[in-house]
XYZ file of N, CA, C and O in Angstrom:
568
model
N 117.526 135.572 101.781
C 118.199 134.308 101.269
C 117.184 133.548 100.303
O 116.009 133.537 101.176
N 117.616 132.968 99.228
C 116.651 132.527 98.371
C 116.269 131.183 98.695
O 117.414 130.335 99.207
N 115.207 130.918 98.511
C 114.826 129.147 98.896
C 114.260 128.284 97.605
O 114.114 129.079 96.655
N 114.655 127.253 97.625
C 114.176 126.337 96.633
C 112.861 126.558 96.155
O 111.985 126.496 97.319
N 112.383 126.337 95.003
C 111.106 126.381 94.644
C 110.321 124.963 95.559
O 109.097 125.093 95.704
N 110.960 123.802 95.421
C 110.366 122.996 96.345
C 109.978 123.092 97.671
O 109.267 122.631 98.402
N 110.964 123.826 98.539
C 110.654 124.010 99.618
C 109.703 125.281 99.934
O 108.870 124.838 100.695
N 109.355 126.093 98.909
C 108.047 127.168 98.966
C 106.693 126.418 98.679
O 106.315 126.657 99.180
N 107.095 125.321 97.890
C 105.627 124.671 97.593
C 105.352 123.661 98.976
O 104.010 123.227 99.336
N 106.073 123.096 99.643
C 105.840 121.969 100.781
C 104.963 122.745 101.673
O 105.073 123.974 102.060
N 103.884 122.463 101.979
C 103.041 122.834 103.302
C 103.739 122.962 104.762
O 104.297 121.904 104.991
N 103.271 124.059 105.381
C 103.553 123.898 106.622
C 103.254 122.961 107.384
O 102.390 122.283 107.310
N 103.841 122.401 108.227
C 103.190 121.604 109.294
C 102.887 122.194 110.831
O 103.696 123.041 111.077
N 101.620 121.783 111.029
C 101.199 122.203 112.136
C 101.684 121.622 113.579
O 102.292 120.622 113.528
N 101.174 122.025 114.831
C 101.676 121.124 116.040
C 101.421 119.462 115.641
O 100.493 119.145 114.942
N 102.432 118.530 116.353
C 102.392 117.394 116.153
C 102.746 116.683 114.658
O 102.454 115.758 114.112
N 102.838 117.594 113.604
C 103.497 117.392 112.485
C 102.371 117.285 111.382
O 102.358 116.402 110.463
N 101.284 117.974 111.831
C 100.131 117.648 110.924
C 100.260 118.478 109.617
O 100.393 119.946 110.057
N 100.217 118.267 108.340
C 100.322 118.985 107.477
C 99.055 120.140 107.232
O 98.090 119.754 107.430
N 99.388 121.192 107.238
C 98.325 122.208 106.387
C 98.199 122.426 105.145
O 98.776 123.078 104.531
N 97.034 121.548 104.816
C 96.533 121.570 103.659
C 95.286 122.528 103.339
O 94.226 122.305 104.206
N 95.003 123.358 102.432
C 93.788 124.209 102.428
C 92.567 123.216 102.197
O 92.778 122.139 101.503
N 91.562 123.437 102.341
C 90.166 122.758 102.219
C 89.736 122.659 100.933
O 89.756 123.773 100.272
N 89.831 121.507 100.494
C 89.500 121.206 99.133
C 88.731 119.773 98.918
O 89.067 119.054 99.849
N 87.990 119.455 97.868
C 87.631 117.882 97.747
C 88.156 117.629 96.652
O 89.072 118.038 95.664
N 88.233 116.262 96.617
C 88.839 115.531 95.495
C 90.109 114.827 96.134
O 90.429 114.898 97.388
N 90.775 113.890 95.158
C 91.851 112.966 95.669
C 93.179 114.012 95.541
O 93.927 113.397 96.560
N 93.497 114.877 94.974
C 94.495 115.841 95.003
C 94.801 116.145 96.324
O 95.978 116.234 96.466
N 93.911 117.002 97.106
C 94.358 117.646 98.174
C 94.527 116.458 99.470
O 95.365 116.731 99.908
N 93.830 115.217 99.095
C 93.904 113.866 99.930
C 95.542 113.439 99.907
O 96.503 113.424 100.476
N 95.858 113.543 98.469
C 97.150 113.248 98.222
C 98.347 113.844 98.458
O 99.452 113.768 98.823
N 98.151 115.307 98.395
C 98.878 116.612 98.972
C 99.419 116.364 100.267
O 100.301 116.608 101.049
N 98.216 115.977 101.286
C 98.248 115.917 102.613
C 99.201 114.700 102.923
O 100.207 114.873 103.841
N 98.788 113.548 102.216
C 99.744 112.262 102.630
C 101.138 112.728 102.191
O 102.100 112.168 102.868
N 101.459 113.108 101.258
C 102.840 113.431 100.648
C 103.442 114.503 101.746
O 104.659 114.245 101.754
N 102.670 115.171 102.584
C 103.394 116.011 103.279
C 103.483 115.635 104.813
O 104.076 116.102 105.565
N 102.998 114.345 105.082
C 102.753 113.758 106.509
C 104.694 113.502 106.662
O 104.944 112.559 105.790
N 104.928 113.828 107.800
C 106.168 113.527 107.921
C 106.626 112.077 108.198
O 105.776 111.284 108.813
N 107.852 112.051 107.781
C 108.330 110.660 108.175
C 107.820 109.378 107.803
O 106.980 109.246 106.712
N 107.722 108.449 108.764
C 106.874 107.043 108.518
C 105.553 107.366 108.207
O 104.650 106.462 107.643
N 104.955 108.472 108.707
C 103.331 108.769 108.781
C 103.020 108.907 107.323
O 101.912 108.458 107.299
N 103.856 109.206 106.203
C 103.338 109.368 104.858
C 102.965 107.962 104.111
O 102.097 107.942 103.476
N 104.049 106.958 104.739
C 103.961 105.822 104.021
C 102.748 104.836 104.643
O 101.872 104.504 103.891
N 102.272 105.252 105.916
C 100.798 104.598 106.582
C 99.892 105.359 106.023
O 98.907 104.786 105.349
N 99.912 106.776 105.894
C 98.748 107.389 105.197
C 98.398 107.011 103.439
O 97.456 106.872 103.428
N 99.427 106.600 102.812
C 99.226 106.149 101.670
C 98.739 104.720 101.582
O 97.870 104.552 100.790
N 99.075 104.087 102.797
C 98.643 102.333 102.760
C 97.019 102.873 103.542
O 96.041 101.923 102.616
N 96.837 103.468 104.160
C 95.484 103.360 104.504
C 94.487 104.145 103.432
O 93.500 103.492 103.312
N 95.096 105.119 102.708
C 94.203 105.613 101.433
C 94.235 104.403 100.551
O 92.887 104.338 99.970
N 95.082 103.736 100.120
C 95.131 102.400 99.335
C 93.790 101.428 99.823
O 93.090 100.884 99.093
N 93.928 101.295 100.937
C 92.937 100.315 101.553
C 91.551 100.818 101.384
O 90.428 100.375 101.188
N 91.409 102.255 101.756
C 89.896 102.733 101.723
C 89.509 102.738 100.123
O 88.279 102.280 99.802
N 90.584 102.941 99.184
C 89.915 103.042 97.877
C 89.580 101.472 97.409
O 88.694 101.488 96.791
N 90.343 100.714 97.692
C 90.141 99.453 97.517
C 88.857 98.822 97.969
O 88.105 97.942 97.242
N 88.609 99.296 99.096
C 87.558 98.693 99.890
C 86.084 99.263 99.363
O 85.170 98.745 99.312
N 86.260 100.434 99.311
C 85.169 101.437 98.824
C 85.068 101.953 97.371
O 85.432 103.281 97.562
N 84.853 101.615 96.285
C 85.315 101.968 94.931
C 84.708 103.632 94.979
O 83.315 103.462 95.170
N 85.096 104.368 94.223
C 84.288 105.451 94.227
C 84.259 106.118 95.445
O 83.432 107.414 95.495
N 84.808 106.003 96.301
C 84.832 106.918 97.782
C 85.086 108.485 97.280
O 86.014 108.576 96.513
N 84.473 109.102 98.159
C 84.478 110.514 97.980
C 85.743 111.134 98.918
O 85.863 110.282 99.906
N 86.510 112.151 98.415
C 87.524 112.267 99.327
C 87.722 114.234 99.408
O 86.990 114.626 98.639
N 88.182 114.270 100.434
C 88.332 116.244 100.784
C 89.331 115.936 101.926
O 89.634 115.320 102.687
N 89.672 117.242 102.191
C 90.618 117.775 103.236
C 89.990 119.014 103.735
O 89.702 119.781 103.114
N 89.522 118.842 104.806
C 88.736 119.614 105.753
C 89.558 119.799 107.014
O 89.903 118.705 107.760
N 89.768 121.199 107.928
C 90.268 121.168 108.827
C 91.845 120.345 108.907
O 92.083 119.973 110.167
N 92.327 120.188 107.889
C 93.781 119.652 108.008
C 93.557 118.238 108.258
O 94.437 117.687 108.809
N 92.495 117.884 107.573
C 92.378 116.359 108.010
C 91.565 115.647 106.671
O 90.530 116.355 106.161
N 92.078 114.599 106.115
C 91.595 113.794 104.957
C 90.558 113.314 105.276
O 90.381 112.365 106.544
N 89.477 113.455 104.725
C 88.071 112.635 104.879
C 87.724 112.058 103.793
O 87.765 112.075 102.685
N 87.076 110.970 104.042
C 86.527 109.797 103.363
C 84.850 109.746 103.491
O 84.328 109.616 104.413
N 84.112 109.801 102.095
C 82.715 109.631 102.398
C 82.092 109.012 101.039
O 82.659 108.591 100.125
N 80.756 109.098 101.184
C 79.842 108.485 100.339
C 78.801 109.866 99.842
O 78.511 110.358 100.677
N 78.903 109.936 98.495
C 77.905 110.883 98.083
C 76.481 110.810 98.833
O 75.772 109.809 98.809
N 75.938 111.962 99.120
C 74.527 112.202 99.766
C 74.549 111.363 100.887
O 73.487 111.135 101.674
N 75.593 111.245 101.645
C 75.432 110.244 102.686
C 76.219 110.570 103.932
O 76.030 110.236 105.219
N 77.592 111.352 103.654
C 78.185 112.194 104.473
C 79.663 111.390 104.642
O 80.017 110.271 104.086
N 80.523 112.031 105.789
C 81.964 111.484 105.643
C 81.812 110.294 106.943
O 81.075 110.320 107.720
N 82.413 109.135 106.596
C 82.310 108.066 107.546
C 83.999 107.982 108.304
O 83.885 106.998 109.167
N 85.114 108.453 107.570
C 86.390 108.402 108.413
C 87.173 109.650 107.987
O 87.030 110.109 107.070
N 88.228 109.798 108.978
C 89.487 110.661 108.797
C 90.573 110.396 109.392
O 90.182 109.391 110.204
N 91.403 110.586 108.974
C 92.803 110.535 110.009
C 93.432 111.762 110.355
O 93.434 112.689 109.140
N 94.371 111.853 111.104
C 95.000 113.241 111.408
C 96.415 112.757 112.260
O 96.678 111.990 112.782
N 97.553 113.663 111.558
C 98.769 113.385 112.494
C 98.702 114.438 113.693
O 98.523 114.917 114.140
N 99.415 113.144 114.440
C 100.042 113.805 115.878
C 101.297 113.379 116.087
O 101.949 112.818 115.437
N 102.133 114.188 117.133
C 103.601 114.041 117.203
C 104.002 112.420 117.252
O 104.925 112.118 116.504
N 103.423 111.483 117.662
C 103.641 110.124 117.840
C 102.843 108.997 117.468
O 103.378 107.985 117.246
N 101.753 109.254 116.639
C 100.814 108.713 116.084
C 99.754 109.311 115.095
O 100.167 110.343 115.002
N 99.387 108.499 114.338
C 98.196 108.870 113.423
C 97.085 108.323 114.019
O 96.851 107.061 114.218
N 95.739 109.431 114.372
C 94.837 109.031 114.539
C 93.659 108.520 113.446
O 93.558 109.851 112.807
N 93.233 107.666 113.519
C 92.194 107.483 112.551
C 90.745 107.415 113.082
O 90.835 106.645 114.179
N 89.943 108.154 112.600
C 88.545 108.190 113.391
C 87.358 107.569 112.163
O 87.076 108.247 111.189
N 86.505 107.033 113.130
C 85.432 106.286 112.575
C 84.447 107.134 113.261
O 84.259 107.123 114.436
N 83.583 108.078 112.334
C 82.626 108.874 112.981
C 81.506 108.020 113.399
O 80.593 108.874 114.295
N 81.306 107.057 113.066
C 79.947 106.263 113.595
C 80.613 104.691 114.300
O 80.156 104.045 114.051
N 81.809 104.813 114.570
C 82.603 103.445 115.084
C 82.001 102.767 116.007
O 82.292 101.602 116.208
N 81.429 103.458 116.875
C 80.453 102.699 117.996
C 79.357 101.690 117.450
O 79.029 100.718 118.189
N 79.073 101.803 116.145
C 78.233 100.966 115.513
C 79.077 99.589 114.961
O 78.508 98.709 114.061
N 80.458 99.633 114.899
C 81.131 98.584 114.236
C 81.561 97.488 114.982
O 81.498 97.571 116.347
N 81.700 96.256 114.440
C 81.818 94.983 115.063
C 82.908 94.215 114.793
O 83.018 94.322 113.413
N 84.051 94.495 115.135
C 84.130 94.794 116.744
C 84.569 96.217 116.690
O 84.904 96.588 115.586
N 84.293 97.126 117.725
C 84.364 98.323 117.933
C 85.918 98.610 117.793
O 86.593 98.083 118.201
N 86.422 99.851 117.031
C 87.717 100.261 117.029
C 88.059 100.446 118.462
O 87.044 100.850 119.397
N 89.454 100.256 118.843
C 89.763 100.190 120.357
C 89.556 101.652 120.820
O 89.611 101.661 122.248
N 89.731 102.730 120.595
C 89.779 104.138 121.096
C 88.637 104.787 121.062
O 87.575 104.755 120.316
N 88.318 105.135 122.502
C 86.844 105.509 122.935
C 87.092 107.232 122.509
O 88.060 107.611 122.418
N 86.031 107.765 122.511
C 86.011 109.421 122.168
C 85.045 109.859 123.436
O 83.860 109.256 123.736
N 85.194 111.330 123.409
C 84.288 111.982 123.972
C 82.848 112.081 123.523
O 82.124 112.472 123.852
N 82.979 112.022 122.072
C 81.983 112.055 121.260
C 81.199 111.086 121.265
O 81.817 109.879 120.465
N 79.877 110.898 121.444
C 79.028 109.787 121.323
C 79.137 108.971 119.853
O 78.941 109.696 118.998
N 79.621 107.890 120.173
C 79.328 106.863 118.891
C 80.852 106.777 117.976
O 80.918 106.182 117.018
N 81.631 107.942 118.333
C 82.787 108.036 117.469
C 84.037 106.939 118.254
O 83.918 106.974 119.386
N 84.681 106.350 117.303
C 85.819 105.475 118.152
C 86.900 105.834 116.999
O 87.019 106.491 115.918
N 88.067 105.517 117.698
C 89.344 105.941 117.058
C 90.342 104.857 117.064
O 90.042 103.677 117.733
N 91.351 104.804 115.939
C 92.495 103.805 115.746
C 93.708 104.628 115.995
O 93.782 104.973 114.996
N 94.583 104.492 116.992
C 95.809 105.233 117.034
C 96.757 104.171 116.681
O 97.035 103.015 117.122
N 97.464 104.851 115.296
C 98.574 103.866 114.717
C 99.882 104.614 115.308
O 100.243 105.576 114.973
N 100.983 104.057 115.993
C 102.077 104.352 116.296
C 103.344 103.796 115.010
O 102.746 102.669 114.379
N 104.711 104.327 115.174
C 105.405 103.752 114.027
C 105.789 102.425 114.020
O 105.713 101.676 113.058
N 105.621 101.653 115.175
C 106.051 100.174 115.318
C 104.853 99.712 115.265
O 104.980 98.127 115.468
N 103.527 100.049 115.103
C 102.318 99.110 115.442
C 102.204 98.208 114.061
O 102.228 99.203 113.080
N 101.796 97.367 114.211
C 101.322 96.728 112.905
C 100.068 97.105 112.396
O 99.178 97.381 113.488
N 99.727 97.030 111.302
C 98.427 97.660 110.828
C 97.753 96.265 110.617
O 98.320 95.674 109.603
N 96.615 95.934 111.172
C 95.880 94.907 110.917
C 94.935 95.220 109.870
O 93.889 95.690 109.827
N 95.423 95.194 108.272
C 94.778 95.526 107.238
C 93.520 94.855 106.977
O 92.646 95.546 106.353
N 93.411 93.512 107.163
C 92.088 92.825 107.075
C 90.853 93.580 107.817
O 90.007 93.623 107.550
N 91.152 93.857 109.100
C 90.374 94.254 109.986
C 90.041 95.755 109.677
O 88.773 95.860 109.800
N 91.242 96.600 109.178
C 90.805 97.949 108.949
C 90.060 97.881 107.740
O 89.191 98.620 107.543
N 90.142 97.194 106.800
C 89.254 97.096 105.617
C 87.950 96.617 105.929
O 87.174 97.334 105.396
N 87.707 95.844 106.893
C 86.403 95.324 107.515
C 85.872 96.896 108.200
O 84.415 96.993 107.627
N 86.516 97.248 108.825
C 86.065 98.686 109.484
C 85.625 99.566 108.373
O 84.374 100.108 108.732
N 86.471 99.908 107.500
C 86.010 100.805 106.632
C 84.815 100.170 105.533
O 83.799 101.129 105.203
N 84.503 98.988 105.289
C 83.328 98.600 105.004
C 82.092 98.700 105.618
O 81.223 99.326 105.054
N 82.311 98.067 107.086
C 81.059 98.524 107.475
C 81.103 99.972 107.695
O 79.979 100.557 107.737
N 81.846 100.811 108.179
C 81.697 102.265 107.999
C 81.074 102.988 106.917
O 80.243 103.621 107.053
N 81.370 102.465 105.665
C 80.800 103.196 104.535
C 79.373 102.817 104.433
O 78.709 103.520 103.434
N 78.812 101.885 105.080
C 77.370 101.406 104.832
C 76.543 102.184 105.755
O 75.260 102.248 105.900
N 77.155 102.915 106.519
C 76.300 103.646 107.728
C 76.089 105.039 107.228
O 77.094 105.463 106.557
N 75.141 105.767 107.913
C 74.858 107.111 107.423
C 76.276 107.747 108.190
O 77.153 107.491 109.270
N 76.636 108.668 107.274
C 77.892 109.740 107.548
C 77.579 111.010 108.078
O 76.317 111.354 108.459
N 78.598 111.609 108.433
C 78.893 112.975 109.014
C 78.556 113.987 107.847
O 79.630 113.972 107.108
N 77.708 115.146 108.420
C 77.735 115.960 107.384
C 78.635 117.253 107.845
O 78.368 117.702 109.047
N 79.778 117.590 107.311
C 80.525 118.253 107.457
C 80.938 119.627 106.669
O 81.008 119.354 105.841
């Protein structure tokens, strides 16, 4: 049975609906990831990306381990997000140094999470402030 070319080009979804995107640097792979996020998650991913770019002009982007990453050149990655079945997890790699700290604890010291579900309002002002603070901290080398 023949498939449409648009079907062939669509990235596979891993468990939890996380898009499978090859490792690559730049805006294009991040936009491909966001476009492939299922349902409401795509709109949320687009908004997170818009806020990050507006808050940190010139931010570096990449997709590694099927996760969009944001960072500063020669400083490392400060944030990433990942799709799960019922939410999108935003990870601040040095979130333990943010004030106030994002609500989600991690098993990894210093890491904090923000889990966003479909009906959760996004406090855009607080998110932008965390992004700004995180961008000023040393990032993770990955």
